[in-house]
Coordinates of C-alpha atoms and ligand atoms in Angstrom, one line a residue:
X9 CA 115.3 52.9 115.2
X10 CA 115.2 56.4 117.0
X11 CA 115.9 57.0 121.4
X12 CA 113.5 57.6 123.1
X13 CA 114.1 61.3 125.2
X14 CA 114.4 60.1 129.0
X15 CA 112.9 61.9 131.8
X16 CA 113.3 61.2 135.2
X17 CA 116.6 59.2 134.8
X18 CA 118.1 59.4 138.1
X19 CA 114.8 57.7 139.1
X20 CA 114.6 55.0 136.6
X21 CA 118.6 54.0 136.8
X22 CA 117.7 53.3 140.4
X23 CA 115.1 51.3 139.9
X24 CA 116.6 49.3 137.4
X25 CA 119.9 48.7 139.2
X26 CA 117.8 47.5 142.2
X27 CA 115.5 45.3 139.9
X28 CA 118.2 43.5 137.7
X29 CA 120.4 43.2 140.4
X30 CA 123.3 45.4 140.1
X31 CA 122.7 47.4 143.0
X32 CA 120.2 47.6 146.3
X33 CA 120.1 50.1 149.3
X34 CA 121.7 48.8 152.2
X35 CA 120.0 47.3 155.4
X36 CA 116.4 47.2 153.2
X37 CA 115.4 45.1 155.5
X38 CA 115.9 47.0 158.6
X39 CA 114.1 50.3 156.5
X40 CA 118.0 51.2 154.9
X41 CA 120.8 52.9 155.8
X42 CA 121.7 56.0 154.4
X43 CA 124.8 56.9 152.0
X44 CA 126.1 53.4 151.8
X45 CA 124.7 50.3 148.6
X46 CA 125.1 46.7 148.1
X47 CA 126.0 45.3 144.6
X48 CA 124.6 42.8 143.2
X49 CA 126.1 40.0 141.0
X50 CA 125.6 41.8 137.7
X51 CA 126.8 45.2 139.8
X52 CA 129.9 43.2 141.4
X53 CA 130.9 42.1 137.7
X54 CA 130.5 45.3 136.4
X55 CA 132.5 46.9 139.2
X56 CA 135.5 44.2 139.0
X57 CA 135.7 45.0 135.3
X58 CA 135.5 48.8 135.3
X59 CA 138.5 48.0 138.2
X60 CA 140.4 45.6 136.1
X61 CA 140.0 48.2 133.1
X62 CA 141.8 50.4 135.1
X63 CA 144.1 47.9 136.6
X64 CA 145.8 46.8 133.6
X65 CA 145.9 50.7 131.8
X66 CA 147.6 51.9 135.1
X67 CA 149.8 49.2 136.3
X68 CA 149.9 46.1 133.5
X69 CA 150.6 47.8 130.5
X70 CA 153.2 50.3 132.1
X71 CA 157.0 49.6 133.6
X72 CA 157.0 52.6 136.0
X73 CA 153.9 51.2 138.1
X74 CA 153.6 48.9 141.1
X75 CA 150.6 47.5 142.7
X76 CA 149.7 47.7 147.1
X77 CA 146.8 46.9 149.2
X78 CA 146.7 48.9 152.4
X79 CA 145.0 48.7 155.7
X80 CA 141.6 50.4 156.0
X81 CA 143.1 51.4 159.5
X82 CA 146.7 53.1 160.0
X83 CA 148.6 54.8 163.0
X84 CA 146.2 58.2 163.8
X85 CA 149.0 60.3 163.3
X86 CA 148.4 59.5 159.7
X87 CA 145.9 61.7 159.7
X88 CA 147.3 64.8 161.8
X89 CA 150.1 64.7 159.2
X90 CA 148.3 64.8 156.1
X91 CA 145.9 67.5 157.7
X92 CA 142.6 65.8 157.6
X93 CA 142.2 65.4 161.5
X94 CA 142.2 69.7 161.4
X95 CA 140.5 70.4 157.9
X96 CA 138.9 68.0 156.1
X97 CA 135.5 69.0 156.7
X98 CA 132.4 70.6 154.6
X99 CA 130.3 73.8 155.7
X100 CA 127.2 72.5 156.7
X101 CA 123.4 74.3 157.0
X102 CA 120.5 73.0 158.3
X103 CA 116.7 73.9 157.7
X104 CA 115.1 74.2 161.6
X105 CA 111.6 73.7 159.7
X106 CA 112.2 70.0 158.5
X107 CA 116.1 69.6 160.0
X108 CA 117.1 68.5 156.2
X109 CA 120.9 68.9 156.2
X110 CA 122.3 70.7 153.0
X111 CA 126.4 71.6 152.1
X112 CA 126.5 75.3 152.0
X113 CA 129.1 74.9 149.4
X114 CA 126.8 73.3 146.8
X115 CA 123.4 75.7 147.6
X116 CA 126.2 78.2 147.0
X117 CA 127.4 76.8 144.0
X118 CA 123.4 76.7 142.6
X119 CA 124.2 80.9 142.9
X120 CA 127.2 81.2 140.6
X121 CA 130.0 81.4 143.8
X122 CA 132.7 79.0 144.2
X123 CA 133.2 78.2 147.8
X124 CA 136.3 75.9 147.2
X125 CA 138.7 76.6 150.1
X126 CA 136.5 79.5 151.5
X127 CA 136.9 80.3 154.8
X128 CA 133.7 79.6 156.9
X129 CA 133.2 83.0 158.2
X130 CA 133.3 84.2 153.6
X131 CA 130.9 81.6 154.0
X132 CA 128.2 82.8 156.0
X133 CA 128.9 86.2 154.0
X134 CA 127.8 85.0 151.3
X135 CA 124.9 83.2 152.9
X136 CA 123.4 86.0 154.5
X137 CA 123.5 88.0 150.8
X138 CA 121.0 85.2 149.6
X139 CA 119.6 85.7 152.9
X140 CA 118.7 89.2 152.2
X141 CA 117.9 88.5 148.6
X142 CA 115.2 86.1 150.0
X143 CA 117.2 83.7 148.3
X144 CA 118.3 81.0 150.7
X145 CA 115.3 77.9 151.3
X146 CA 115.7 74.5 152.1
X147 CA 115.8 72.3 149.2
X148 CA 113.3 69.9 150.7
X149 CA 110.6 72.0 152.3
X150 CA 111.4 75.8 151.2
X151 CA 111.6 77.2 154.0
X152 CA 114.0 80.4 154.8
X153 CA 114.8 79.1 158.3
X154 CA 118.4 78.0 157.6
X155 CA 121.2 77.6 159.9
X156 CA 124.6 79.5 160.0
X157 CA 126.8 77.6 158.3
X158 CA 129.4 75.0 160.5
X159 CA 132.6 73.0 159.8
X160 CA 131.4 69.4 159.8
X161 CA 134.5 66.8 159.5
X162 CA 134.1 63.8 157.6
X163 CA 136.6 61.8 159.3
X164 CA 134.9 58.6 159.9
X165 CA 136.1 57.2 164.3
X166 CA 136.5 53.8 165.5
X167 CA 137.5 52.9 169.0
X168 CA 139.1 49.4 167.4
X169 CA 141.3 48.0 169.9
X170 CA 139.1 49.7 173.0
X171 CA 136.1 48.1 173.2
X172 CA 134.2 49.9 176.3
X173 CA 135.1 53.6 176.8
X174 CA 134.0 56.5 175.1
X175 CA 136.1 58.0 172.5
X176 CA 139.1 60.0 172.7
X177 CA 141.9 61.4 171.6
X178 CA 144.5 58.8 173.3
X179 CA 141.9 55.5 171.6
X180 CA 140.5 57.2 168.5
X181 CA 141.2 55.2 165.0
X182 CA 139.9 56.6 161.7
X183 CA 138.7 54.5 158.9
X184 CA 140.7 56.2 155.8
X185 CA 139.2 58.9 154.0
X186 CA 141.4 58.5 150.7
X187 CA 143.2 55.7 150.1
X188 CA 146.8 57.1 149.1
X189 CA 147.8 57.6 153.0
X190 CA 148.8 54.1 152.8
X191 CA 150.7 54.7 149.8
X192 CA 152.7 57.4 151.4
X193 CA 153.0 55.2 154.5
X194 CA 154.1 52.3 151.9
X195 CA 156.7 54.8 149.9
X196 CA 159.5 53.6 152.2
X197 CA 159.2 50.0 152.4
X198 CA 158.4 49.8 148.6
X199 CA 161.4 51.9 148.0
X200 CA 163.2 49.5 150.5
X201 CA 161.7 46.3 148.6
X202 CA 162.0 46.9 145.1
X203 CA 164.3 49.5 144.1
X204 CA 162.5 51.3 142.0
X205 CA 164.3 54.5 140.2
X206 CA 162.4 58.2 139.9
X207 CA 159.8 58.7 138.3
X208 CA 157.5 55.9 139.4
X209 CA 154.0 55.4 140.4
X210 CA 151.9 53.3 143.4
X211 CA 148.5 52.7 142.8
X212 CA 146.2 50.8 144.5
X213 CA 142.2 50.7 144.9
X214 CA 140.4 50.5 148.0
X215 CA 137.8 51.6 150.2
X216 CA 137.3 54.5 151.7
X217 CA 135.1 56.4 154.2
X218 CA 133.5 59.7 154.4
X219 CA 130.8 61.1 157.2
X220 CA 129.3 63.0 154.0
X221 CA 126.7 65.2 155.1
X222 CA 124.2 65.0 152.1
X223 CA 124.4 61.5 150.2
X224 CA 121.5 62.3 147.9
X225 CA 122.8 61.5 144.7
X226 CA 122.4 57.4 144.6
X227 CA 126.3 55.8 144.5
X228 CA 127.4 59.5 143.2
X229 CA 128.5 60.4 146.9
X230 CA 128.6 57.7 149.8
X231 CA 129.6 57.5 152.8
X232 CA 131.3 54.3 151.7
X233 CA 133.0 53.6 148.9
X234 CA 135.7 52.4 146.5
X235 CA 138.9 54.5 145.5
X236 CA 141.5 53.7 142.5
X237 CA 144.3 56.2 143.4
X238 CA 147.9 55.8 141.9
X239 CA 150.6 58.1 143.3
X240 CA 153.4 59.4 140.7
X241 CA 156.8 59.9 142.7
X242 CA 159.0 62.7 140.4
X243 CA 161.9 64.4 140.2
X244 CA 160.3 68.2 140.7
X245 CA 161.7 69.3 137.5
X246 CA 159.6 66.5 135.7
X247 CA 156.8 67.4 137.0
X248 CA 154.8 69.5 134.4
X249 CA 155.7 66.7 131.2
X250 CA 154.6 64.3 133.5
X251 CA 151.4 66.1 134.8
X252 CA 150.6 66.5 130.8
X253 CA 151.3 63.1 129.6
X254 CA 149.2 61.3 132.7
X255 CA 145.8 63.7 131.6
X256 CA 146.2 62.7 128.3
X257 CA 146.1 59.0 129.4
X258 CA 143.4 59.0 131.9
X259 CA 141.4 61.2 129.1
X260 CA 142.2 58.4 126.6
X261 CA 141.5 55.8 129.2
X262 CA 137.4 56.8 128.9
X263 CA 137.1 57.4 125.3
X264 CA 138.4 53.9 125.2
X265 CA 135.7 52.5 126.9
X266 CA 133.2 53.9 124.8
X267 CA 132.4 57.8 126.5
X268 CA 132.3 60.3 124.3
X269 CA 134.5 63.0 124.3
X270 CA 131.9 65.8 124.0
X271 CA 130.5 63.9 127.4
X272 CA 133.5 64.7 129.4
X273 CA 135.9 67.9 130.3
X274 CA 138.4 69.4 131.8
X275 CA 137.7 71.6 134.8
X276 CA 140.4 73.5 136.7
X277 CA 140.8 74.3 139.9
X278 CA 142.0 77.6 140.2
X279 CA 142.1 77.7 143.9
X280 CA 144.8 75.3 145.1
X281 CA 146.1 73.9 147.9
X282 CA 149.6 76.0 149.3
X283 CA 151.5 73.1 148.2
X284 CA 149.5 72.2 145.4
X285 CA 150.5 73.4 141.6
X286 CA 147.9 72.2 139.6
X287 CA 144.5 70.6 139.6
X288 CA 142.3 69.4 137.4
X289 CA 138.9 67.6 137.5
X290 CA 137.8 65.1 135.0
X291 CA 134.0 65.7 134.7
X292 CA 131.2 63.7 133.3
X293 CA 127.5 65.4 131.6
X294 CA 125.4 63.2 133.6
X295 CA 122.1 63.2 132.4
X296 CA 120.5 61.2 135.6
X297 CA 122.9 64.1 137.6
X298 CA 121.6 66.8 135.5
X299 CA 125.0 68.5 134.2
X300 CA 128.7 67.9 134.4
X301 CA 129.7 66.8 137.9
X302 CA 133.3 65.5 139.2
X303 CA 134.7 61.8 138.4
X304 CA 138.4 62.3 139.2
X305 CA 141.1 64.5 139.9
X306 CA 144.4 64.5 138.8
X307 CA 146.2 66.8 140.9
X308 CA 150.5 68.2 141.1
X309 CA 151.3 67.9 145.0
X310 CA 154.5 69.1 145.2
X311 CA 156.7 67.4 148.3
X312 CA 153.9 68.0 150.8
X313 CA 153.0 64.6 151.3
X314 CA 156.3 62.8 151.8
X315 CA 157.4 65.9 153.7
X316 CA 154.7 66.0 156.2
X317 CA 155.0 61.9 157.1
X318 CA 158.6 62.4 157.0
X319 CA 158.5 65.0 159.7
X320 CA 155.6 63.4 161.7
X321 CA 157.1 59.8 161.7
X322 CA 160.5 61.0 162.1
X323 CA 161.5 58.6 159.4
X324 CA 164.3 60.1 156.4
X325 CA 161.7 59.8 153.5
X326 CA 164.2 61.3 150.7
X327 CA 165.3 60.2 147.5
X328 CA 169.3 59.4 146.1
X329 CA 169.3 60.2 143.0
X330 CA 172.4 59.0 141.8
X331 CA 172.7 60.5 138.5
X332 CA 172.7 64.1 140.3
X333 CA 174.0 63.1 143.2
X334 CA 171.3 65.0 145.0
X335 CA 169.0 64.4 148.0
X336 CA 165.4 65.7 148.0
X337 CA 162.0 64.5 148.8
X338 CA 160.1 62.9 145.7
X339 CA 157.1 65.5 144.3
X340 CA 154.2 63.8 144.2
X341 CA 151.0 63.9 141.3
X342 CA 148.2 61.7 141.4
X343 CA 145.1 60.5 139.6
X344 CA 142.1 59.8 141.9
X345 CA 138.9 58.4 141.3
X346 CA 135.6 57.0 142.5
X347 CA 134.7 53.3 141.6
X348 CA 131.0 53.6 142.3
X349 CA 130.5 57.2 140.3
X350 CA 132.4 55.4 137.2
X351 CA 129.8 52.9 137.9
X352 CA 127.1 55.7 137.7
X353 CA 128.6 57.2 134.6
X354 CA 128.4 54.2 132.9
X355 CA 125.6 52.9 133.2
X356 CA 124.0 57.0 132.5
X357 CA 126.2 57.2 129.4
X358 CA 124.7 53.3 128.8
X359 CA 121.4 53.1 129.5
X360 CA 119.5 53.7 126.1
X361 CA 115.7 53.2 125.5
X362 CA 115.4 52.4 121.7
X363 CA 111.8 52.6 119.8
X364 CA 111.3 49.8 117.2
X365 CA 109.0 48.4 115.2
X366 CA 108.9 45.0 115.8
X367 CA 108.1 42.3 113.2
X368 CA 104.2 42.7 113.6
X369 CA 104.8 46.4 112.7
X370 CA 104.3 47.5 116.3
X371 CA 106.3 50.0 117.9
X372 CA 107.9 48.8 121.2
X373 CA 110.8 49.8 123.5
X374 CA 114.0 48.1 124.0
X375 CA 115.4 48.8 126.9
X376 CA 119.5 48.4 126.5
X377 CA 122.3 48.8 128.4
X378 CA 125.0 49.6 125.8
X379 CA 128.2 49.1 127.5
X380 CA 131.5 49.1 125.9
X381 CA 132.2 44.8 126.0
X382 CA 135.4 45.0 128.6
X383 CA 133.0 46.1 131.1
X384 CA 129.3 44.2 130.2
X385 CA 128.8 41.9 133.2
X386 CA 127.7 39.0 131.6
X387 CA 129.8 38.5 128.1
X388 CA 127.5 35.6 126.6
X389 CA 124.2 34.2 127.0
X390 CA 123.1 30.5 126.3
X391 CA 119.6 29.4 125.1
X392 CA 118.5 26.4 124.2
X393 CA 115.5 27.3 121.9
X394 CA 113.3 25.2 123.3
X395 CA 112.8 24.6 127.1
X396 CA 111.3 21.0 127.1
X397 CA 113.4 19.4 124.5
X398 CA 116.5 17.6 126.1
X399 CA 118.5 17.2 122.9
X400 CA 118.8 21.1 122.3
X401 CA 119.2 21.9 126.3
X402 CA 121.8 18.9 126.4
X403 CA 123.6 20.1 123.5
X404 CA 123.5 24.0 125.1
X405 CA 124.8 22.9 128.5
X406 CA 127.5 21.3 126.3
X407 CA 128.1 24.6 124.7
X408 CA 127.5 27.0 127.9
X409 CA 129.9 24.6 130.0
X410 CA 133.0 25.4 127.2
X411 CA 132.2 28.8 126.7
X412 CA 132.0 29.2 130.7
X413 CA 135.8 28.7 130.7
X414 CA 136.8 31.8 128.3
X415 CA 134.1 34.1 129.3
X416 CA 131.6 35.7 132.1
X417 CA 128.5 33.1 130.6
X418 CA 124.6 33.0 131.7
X419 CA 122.2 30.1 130.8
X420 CA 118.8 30.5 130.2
X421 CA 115.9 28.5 128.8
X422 CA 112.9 30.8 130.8
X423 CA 110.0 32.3 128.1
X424 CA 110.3 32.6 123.9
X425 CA 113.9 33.2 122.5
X426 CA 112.9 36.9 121.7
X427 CA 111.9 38.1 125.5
X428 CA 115.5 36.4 126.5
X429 CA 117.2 38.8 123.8
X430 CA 115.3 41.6 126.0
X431 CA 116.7 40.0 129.2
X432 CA 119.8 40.2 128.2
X433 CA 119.5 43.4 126.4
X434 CA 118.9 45.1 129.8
X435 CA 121.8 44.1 131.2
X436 CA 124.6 44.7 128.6
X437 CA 125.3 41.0 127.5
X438 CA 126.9 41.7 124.0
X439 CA 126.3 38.5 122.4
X440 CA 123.6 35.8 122.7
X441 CA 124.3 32.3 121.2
X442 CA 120.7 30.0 120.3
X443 CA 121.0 26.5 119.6
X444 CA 117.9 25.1 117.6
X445 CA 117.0 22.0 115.5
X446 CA 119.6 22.8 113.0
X447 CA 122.5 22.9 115.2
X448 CA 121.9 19.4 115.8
X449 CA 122.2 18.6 111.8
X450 CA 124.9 20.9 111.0
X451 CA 126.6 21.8 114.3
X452 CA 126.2 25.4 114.1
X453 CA 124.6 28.4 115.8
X454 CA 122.7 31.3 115.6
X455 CA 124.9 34.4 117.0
X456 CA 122.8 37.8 117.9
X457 CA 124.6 41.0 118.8
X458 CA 123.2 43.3 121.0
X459 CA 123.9 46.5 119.2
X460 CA 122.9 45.5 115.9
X461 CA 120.6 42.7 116.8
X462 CA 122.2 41.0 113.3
X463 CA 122.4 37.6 113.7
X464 CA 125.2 35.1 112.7
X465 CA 125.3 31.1 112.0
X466 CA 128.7 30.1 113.5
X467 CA 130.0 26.3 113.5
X468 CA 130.6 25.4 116.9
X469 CA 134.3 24.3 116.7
X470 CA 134.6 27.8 115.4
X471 CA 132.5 29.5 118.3
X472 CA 135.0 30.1 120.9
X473 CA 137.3 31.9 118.4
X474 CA 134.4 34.0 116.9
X475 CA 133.1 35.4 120.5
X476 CA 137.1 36.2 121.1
X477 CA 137.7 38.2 118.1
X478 CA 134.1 40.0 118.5
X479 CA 134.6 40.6 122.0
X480 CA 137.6 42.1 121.4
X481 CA 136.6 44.3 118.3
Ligands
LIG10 P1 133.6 65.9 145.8 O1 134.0 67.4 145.6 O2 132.7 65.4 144.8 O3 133.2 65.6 147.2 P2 136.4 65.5 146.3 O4 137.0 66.6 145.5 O5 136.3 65.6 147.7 O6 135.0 65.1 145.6 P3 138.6 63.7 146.2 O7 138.9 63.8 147.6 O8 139.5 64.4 145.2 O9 137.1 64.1 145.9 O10 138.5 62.2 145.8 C1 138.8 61.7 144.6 C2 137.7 60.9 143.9 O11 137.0 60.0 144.8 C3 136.5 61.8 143.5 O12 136.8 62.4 142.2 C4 135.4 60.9 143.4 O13 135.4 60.1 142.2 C5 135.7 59.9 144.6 N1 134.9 60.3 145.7 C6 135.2 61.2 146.7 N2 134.2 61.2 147.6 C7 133.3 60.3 147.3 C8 132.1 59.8 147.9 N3 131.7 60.3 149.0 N4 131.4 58.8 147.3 C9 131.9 58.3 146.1 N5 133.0 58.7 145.5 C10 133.7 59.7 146.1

């Protein structure tokens, strides 16, 4: 069995999420809207287990976590506080040939210079070297007619609660561009609630909304999507043990479902924030992406956060510690990362094309989506071998109805037994379970795995078990 080399596979992960149903543009109907995708049933499973993954490593399986779901919408001075309303923006260029929009950040980037936290005027310095150099086209038509470079915010408005009149600064609301301003806004009233002693963590996943100003990538970048943040609350002195131990879990955290190491790394940011200590990136080698390219950050805040709201709101957002009898606002790190480009890594580091030689000794492709089992959408398939005899599809809705209540189950009785396997090859499903003649004589059945295609004979009052223990392994 050898892999086939893939070429093109941004393009053909895109068509194969749309044609298996994981994910589709939005508003196809209406000829799309840009930066923002539907999922699908097998895409919605897939995104509620990579969630619950994460769910139960950050906040079931640890005593220092607490769970929150926060508004979309909070009071606007949310926003002023934490700095976004003033600076949370990209530099954007446009092409006056075609009017494609581009970050002058990333054409940047494409030149060796890092324009993280470069002041725009730097910007258009650098621009107008590449200028000069003859360097500087659009990246859809070529051309050298390019903009200067401008802020462009990504604060999403609403005028929620004033329905007619134009937008301004007394009505505007903002749909949140990270999720952990609710956390902040939550620190108090969780502090208030539960009592919970330094150092402790919130996390909590939701969406979030950026006006991106390029949303090429598929569900890379999007003007909406899905954020799983957690927010560490620490004693400053703990901070750097901390900061250390919570990499080495969220590094652990993919190698346990199934990425290789030599797939992801560290990258550091080495201009920070004033407040900020540390950052680091976790990045993936995408091959649809064509190189490593941010999945999360896991960044050392220092009391910025808690400070700013504090001052904003008013509100006395400090800590007692009563061992040191001291008062101080909490230091804050987090972890932070996308839903939708875990999704994308996924199914990159997933999506295999296999050569075999089939049992005429004919080469053909498989086409499988090898994804750890936690996270396949579907965890077992049903067949009946035959379509048209009620006997085996009796006894295989008997089976698929049981099995239904342990695990994610699909029935399916549509074309020969071996283009099923490929069905369900494509989309992940570790183990297919065939009842034939024989079950009904010794009330067993044939087992295939996906990975190594072996199959199995398994009694059925032993089947539930079996799946369990090899789900599990
Ligand atoms: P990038 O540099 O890629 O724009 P960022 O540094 O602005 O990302 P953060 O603000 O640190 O990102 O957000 C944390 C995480 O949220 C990112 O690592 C990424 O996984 C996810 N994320 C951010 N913006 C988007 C987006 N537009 N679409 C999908 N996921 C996003």
């Amino acid at each position: 069995m050898s892999i086939k080399k893939e070429e093109n596979k941004l393009e053909k992960i895109v068509g194969f999420a749309k044609s298996k149903g994981f994910v589709f543009p939005s508003s196809e109907i209406y000829g799309g809207f840009a930066g923002v995708y539907d999922y699908g049933h097998y895409g919605i499973l897939l995104k509620n287990n990579i969630r619950d993954s994460w769910w139960k490593s950050m906040v079931q399986l640890r005593e220092d976590v607490v769970g929150l779901d926060s508004g979309v919408f909070m009071h606007p001075t949310t926003w002023v506080a934490s700095g976004h309303v003033g600076s949370f923006d990209d530099p954007q260029i446009d092409c006056r040939v075609c009017k494609n929009r581009m970050r002058a950040d990333h054409i940047l980037e494409n030149f060796g210079v890092s324009a993280d936290k470069m002041p725009i005027e730097t910007i258009n310095q650098e621009l107008d070297k590449l200028r000069e150099a003859k360097k500087l086209k659009c990246t859809n038509c070529g051309s050298s007619d390019i903009t200067e470079a401008k802020r462009f915010s990504l604060m999403v408005k609403s005028n929620l609660g004033s329905p007619t009149e134009a937008l301004s600064e007394d009505n505007v609301v903002y749909l949140r561009p990270e999720t952990c301003g609710g956390i902040y806004l939550e620190y108090k009233n969780t502090m208030d609630s539960l009592h919970p002693k330094l150092p402790f963590c919130i996390a909590q996943v939701g969406k979030a909304f950026r006006n991106e100003i390029v949303t090429k990538q598929f569900i890379f970048r999007t003007r909406e999507f899905e954020q799983m943040e957690m927010q560490y609350f620490l004693r400053p002195q703990e901070m750097k043990a901390k900061y250390e131990e919570w990499k080495k879990e969220r590094w652990q955290w993919y190698l346990g479902l199934g990425i290789p190491g030599d797939k992801i790394k560290w990258y550091k940011h080495e201009k920070l924030a004033h407040y900020a200590s540390e950052a680091y990136d976790i990045e993936y080698n995408f091959d649809a992406l064509g190189g490593f390219k941010e999945v999360e950050g896991i960044h050392a805040r220092g009391d910025w956060d808690l400070s700013q709201h504090s001052k904003f709101s008013g509100q006395d957002l400090s800590y007692y510690d009563d061992a040191t009898k001291e008062r101080f606002i909490p230091h804050i790190m987090e972890t932070s990362v996308g839903l939708a480009r875990l999704f994308l890594m996924f199914i990159d580091n997933a999506y295999i094309e296999e050569e075999l030689t089939n049992s005429k000794g004919e080469k053909e492709i498989r086409t499988v989506l090898k994804l750890h089992k936690d996270l396949a959408p579907i965890k077992v398939a049903v067949f009946p071998l035959l379509k048209n005899k009620p006997e085996l599809v009796g006894k295989a809705k008997e089976i698929y109805t049981n099995l239904r209540q342990h695990f994610m189950c699909e029935f399916d009785d549509n074309g020969n037994v071996g283009k099923r396997y490929r069905r369900q090859d494509e989309i992940g499903t570790p183990y297919c379970v065939t009842i034939d003649f024989d079950t009904l004589e010794d009330n067993a059945v044939t087992v295939r795995d996906r990975d190594t295609m072996k199959q199995d004979r398994v009694k059925i009052d032993e089947l539930t078990e079996y799946l369990k223990n090899a789900i599990k392994s």
